[in-house]
């Protein structure tokens, strides 16, 4: 590109005068497979068939075939008056080309597609990413990676919504994308089309009862409604998901009664009037229930969406992860290795350490395969019998673990694989590595803190982790280090109780300096 645009002062080197007509269109760079074949013909006297054999040998990268072709090429070029040194140098460049070259027709097609998609991604990012997500909406692993890409691009992926979503993912303004109802597991196209058709014909759904009254509950049955509810698609209708799940049977019964009455040609005197005006008939509302815990809410999202959308169990470790991991999973699995990448160049793999939630456990002969998810991506970790037996007590679906092992690219499955060597429980690791527990409070928190702090800490005393209480008000601020008798074990249960009392941002675990090298060093090796 520098040569094309005159940014290079050096003259273009065509390697040999006879090659200028071949390399002039690409400014002296061997770029296409056709050029390799032409160079072999012009410089070394290959026939067309022989030149094609050279092209195939370069593609296969077999050492013995390449050694034979080198000898044929150099001997042929020397016989035509080319120095042996120049012939060997040109063959080296042709061999290097094999790591990146295409034929010309493929190059043109890929260049056009790359230009078009790059333009769309740069100028219409929300629309572009919505289209890409829709194309892969049936492949959860890809959706996880693409949602991480949206986050990196500054795009928000909004929860599915019965009053806003389409079947596919859709751009929602310049900086957000609305999750598609078609990507909710257990909700078929027929149910989604019925739901959207009714919404477009008669307006937004106003409540759970209104939804059940207006839809055909043969198409949108209880299984579908529960999937929509747990995925967050009904969040705009009521106070919370727990309340809607509790009221769902009564709402469906009301909808079923309404449907039977219409089929029989009967109408309630007051209900008919209100429905014809588009106003929902008043219903007796039960008090709202407390919302589900974060664990239950997130489990429902993963079951129905295949991923965690509004949070992740690993989120409570987010600030501590650099202390424990070398890479996030998304950074490891986002790309295939470049052509020419040799899986054995790292001596059987590259050592990495990742953290994640165990999404799936599969037994394959003497091996156990774990699917790890850390919100940025997913990867399969393979355990041989010895590793499995050593760590089997830690391995269970939904467990949060730290996995150390060797990363390789599996050509057969076209995916990165992690051969696990050691597994640790993240909660226990955090507890062992904690050096101090910091509790932050404001004037509004002081009463609750004084009333409950001693009882919350009691089961976890004594322990190795000292406590600091930081107080901040508009007129004063300070920090109080509690005495040694208040030191605790920084267990998950203790942290959850403190976060429930004061909020997640009010509790911080302080660690020693990171023991793992910073992530990113491996990226250059893979790309």
Short mmCIF file of C-alpha atoms in Angstrom, two decimals, residues 256-432:
data_model
loop_
_atom_site.label_atom_id
_atom_site.label_comp_id
_atom_site.label_asym_id
_atom_site.label_seq_id
_atom_site.Cartn_x
_atom_site.Cartn_y
_atom_site.Cartn_z
CA UNK A 256 -58.68 -19.02 28.81
CA UNK A 257 -62.07 -17.97 30.17
CA UNK A 258 -62.08 -14.94 27.89
CA UNK A 259 -61.22 -17.12 24.88
CA UNK A 260 -63.99 -19.65 25.64
CA UNK A 261 -66.52 -16.87 26.13
CA UNK A 262 -65.70 -15.37 22.73
CA UNK A 263 -65.92 -18.77 21.06
CA UNK A 264 -69.37 -19.27 22.64
CA UNK A 265 -70.48 -15.81 21.54
CA UNK A 266 -70.75 -14.58 25.13
CA UNK A 267 -69.27 -11.41 26.60
CA UNK A 268 -69.15 -9.96 30.03
CA UNK A 269 -71.17 -6.77 30.12
CA UNK A 270 -68.45 -4.63 31.66
CA UNK A 271 -65.45 -6.53 30.23
CA UNK A 272 -66.75 -6.15 26.65
CA UNK A 273 -67.10 -2.40 26.92
CA UNK A 274 -63.65 -1.95 28.28
CA UNK A 275 -62.05 -4.28 25.73
CA UNK A 276 -63.75 -2.58 22.81
CA UNK A 277 -62.37 0.74 23.97
CA UNK A 278 -58.93 -0.83 24.26
CA UNK A 279 -58.89 -0.46 28.04
CA UNK A 280 -58.07 -3.43 30.21
CA UNK A 281 -60.83 -4.49 32.57
CA UNK A 282 -59.79 -3.88 36.20
CA UNK A 283 -58.43 -6.91 38.02
CA UNK A 284 -57.84 -7.52 41.70
CA UNK A 285 -54.06 -7.34 42.14
CA UNK A 286 -52.22 -9.32 44.78
CA UNK A 287 -49.29 -7.65 46.57
CA UNK A 288 -45.94 -7.79 44.78
CA UNK A 289 -43.54 -10.48 45.96
CA UNK A 290 -39.84 -9.90 46.65
CA UNK A 291 -37.79 -10.33 43.49
CA UNK A 292 -35.86 -13.54 42.92
CA UNK A 293 -32.28 -13.65 44.08
CA UNK A 294 -29.65 -12.75 41.51
CA UNK A 295 -28.65 -16.41 41.22
CA UNK A 296 -32.22 -17.51 40.37
CA UNK A 297 -32.77 -14.60 37.98
CA UNK A 298 -29.52 -15.25 36.11
CA UNK A 299 -30.16 -19.00 35.99
CA UNK A 300 -33.49 -18.29 34.27
CA UNK A 301 -31.78 -16.08 31.69
CA UNK A 302 -29.17 -18.69 30.91
CA UNK A 303 -31.78 -21.43 30.56
CA UNK A 304 -33.89 -19.39 28.13
CA UNK A 305 -31.25 -17.33 26.30
CA UNK A 306 -28.31 -19.68 26.55
CA UNK A 307 -26.29 -16.93 28.24
CA UNK A 308 -26.32 -14.44 31.09
CA UNK A 309 -27.58 -11.11 29.77
CA UNK A 310 -28.20 -8.76 32.71
CA UNK A 311 -25.34 -10.06 34.83
CA UNK A 312 -23.04 -13.01 35.41
CA UNK A 313 -22.13 -15.10 38.48
CA UNK A 314 -18.51 -14.21 37.78
CA UNK A 315 -19.30 -10.49 38.11
CA UNK A 316 -18.61 -10.49 41.84
CA UNK A 317 -15.01 -11.50 41.01
CA UNK A 318 -14.59 -8.94 38.23
CA UNK A 319 -12.19 -6.61 40.02
CA UNK A 320 -10.17 -9.55 41.38
CA UNK A 321 -9.79 -11.51 38.13
CA UNK A 322 -6.55 -9.78 37.00
CA UNK A 323 -5.07 -11.16 40.21
CA UNK A 324 -5.83 -14.74 39.20
CA UNK A 325 -6.06 -15.13 35.41
CA UNK A 326 -3.68 -14.62 32.50
CA UNK A 327 -6.44 -14.11 29.90
CA UNK A 328 -10.16 -13.68 29.49
CA UNK A 329 -11.71 -16.46 27.42
CA UNK A 330 -13.02 -14.09 24.74
CA UNK A 331 -9.46 -12.93 24.02
CA UNK A 332 -8.36 -16.51 23.43
CA UNK A 333 -11.17 -17.82 21.23
CA UNK A 334 -12.10 -14.79 19.13
CA UNK A 335 -9.95 -15.74 16.10
CA UNK A 336 -8.51 -18.74 14.36
CA UNK A 337 -4.72 -18.79 14.15
CA UNK A 338 -3.25 -17.34 11.00
CA UNK A 339 -2.28 -19.68 8.19
CA UNK A 340 1.11 -21.12 8.94
CA UNK A 341 0.47 -21.29 12.70
CA UNK A 342 2.07 -24.48 13.96
CA UNK A 343 0.23 -25.97 16.96
CA UNK A 344 3.47 -27.50 18.21
CA UNK A 345 5.49 -24.30 18.18
CA UNK A 346 4.71 -23.73 21.87
CA UNK A 347 5.99 -27.18 22.81
CA UNK A 348 2.55 -28.81 22.84
CA UNK A 349 0.54 -25.74 23.77
CA UNK A 350 0.66 -22.33 25.39
CA UNK A 351 0.21 -22.17 29.19
CA UNK A 352 -2.79 -20.03 30.18
CA UNK A 353 -4.97 -19.53 33.24
CA UNK A 354 -8.67 -18.70 32.88
CA UNK A 355 -11.63 -18.41 35.21
CA UNK A 356 -15.18 -19.30 34.38
CA UNK A 357 -18.46 -20.90 35.25
CA UNK A 358 -18.82 -24.57 34.36
CA UNK A 359 -21.70 -24.53 31.92
CA UNK A 360 -21.57 -28.19 30.91
CA UNK A 361 -19.81 -31.41 31.94
CA UNK A 362 -19.47 -34.23 29.38
CA UNK A 363 -17.78 -37.62 29.71
CA UNK A 364 -16.04 -38.96 26.60
CA UNK A 365 -14.31 -42.24 27.25
CA UNK A 366 -11.46 -41.62 29.66
CA UNK A 367 -11.74 -37.85 29.26
CA UNK A 368 -14.05 -35.25 30.78
CA UNK A 369 -14.91 -32.11 28.82
CA UNK A 370 -15.91 -28.92 30.65
CA UNK A 371 -17.49 -25.93 28.92
CA UNK A 372 -16.28 -22.76 30.66
CA UNK A 373 -18.07 -19.40 30.35
CA UNK A 374 -16.66 -16.11 31.69
CA UNK A 375 -19.13 -13.70 30.00
CA UNK A 376 -16.55 -12.74 27.34
CA UNK A 377 -16.65 -16.15 25.66
CA UNK A 378 -16.70 -19.92 26.04
CA UNK A 379 -14.06 -22.60 25.72
CA UNK A 380 -13.90 -26.35 26.23
CA UNK A 381 -11.41 -27.62 28.79
CA UNK A 382 -10.35 -31.26 28.54
CA UNK A 383 -9.42 -33.29 31.62
CA UNK A 384 -7.60 -36.59 31.36
CA UNK A 385 -8.31 -39.28 33.93
CA UNK A 386 -5.60 -38.27 36.41
CA UNK A 387 -6.68 -34.61 36.46
CA UNK A 388 -10.35 -35.59 36.66
CA UNK A 389 -9.81 -37.88 39.65
CA UNK A 390 -7.70 -35.26 41.42
CA UNK A 391 -10.25 -32.45 41.06
CA UNK A 392 -13.59 -34.24 40.67
CA UNK A 393 -14.97 -32.78 43.94
CA UNK A 394 -14.71 -29.27 42.44
CA UNK A 395 -16.32 -30.10 39.09
CA UNK A 396 -20.06 -29.54 38.88
CA UNK A 397 -22.40 -27.59 36.66
CA UNK A 398 -22.55 -23.89 37.66
CA UNK A 399 -19.37 -24.08 39.76
CA UNK A 400 -16.99 -21.12 39.50
CA UNK A 401 -13.44 -22.35 38.94
CA UNK A 402 -9.95 -21.31 37.94
CA UNK A 403 -8.39 -23.58 35.30
CA UNK A 404 -4.70 -23.74 34.48
CA UNK A 405 -3.65 -25.63 31.38
CA UNK A 406 -2.23 -25.67 27.86
CA UNK A 407 -4.06 -23.94 25.01
CA UNK A 408 -4.06 -25.50 21.53
CA UNK A 409 -6.01 -25.03 18.32
CA UNK A 410 -7.89 -28.16 17.29
CA UNK A 411 -8.02 -28.29 13.49
CA UNK A 412 -10.61 -31.09 13.51
CA UNK A 413 -13.23 -29.11 15.48
CA UNK A 414 -11.94 -25.74 14.23
CA UNK A 415 -11.82 -24.37 17.78
CA UNK A 416 -9.41 -23.60 20.60
CA UNK A 417 -9.13 -26.25 23.32
CA UNK A 418 -7.68 -26.10 26.81
CA UNK A 419 -5.97 -29.18 28.25
CA UNK A 420 -6.55 -28.64 31.98
CA UNK A 421 -3.79 -29.47 34.42
CA UNK A 422 -5.02 -27.88 37.61
CA UNK A 423 -8.43 -26.65 38.83
CA UNK A 424 -9.17 -24.44 41.84
CA UNK A 425 -12.43 -23.24 43.38
CA UNK A 426 -12.65 -19.48 42.92
CA UNK A 427 -14.39 -18.82 46.24
CA UNK A 428 -11.74 -20.73 48.16
CA UNK A 429 -8.96 -19.08 46.19
CA UNK A 430 -10.33 -15.63 46.92
CA UNK A 431 -10.60 -16.52 50.59
CA UNK A 432 -6.97 -17.71 50.68
#
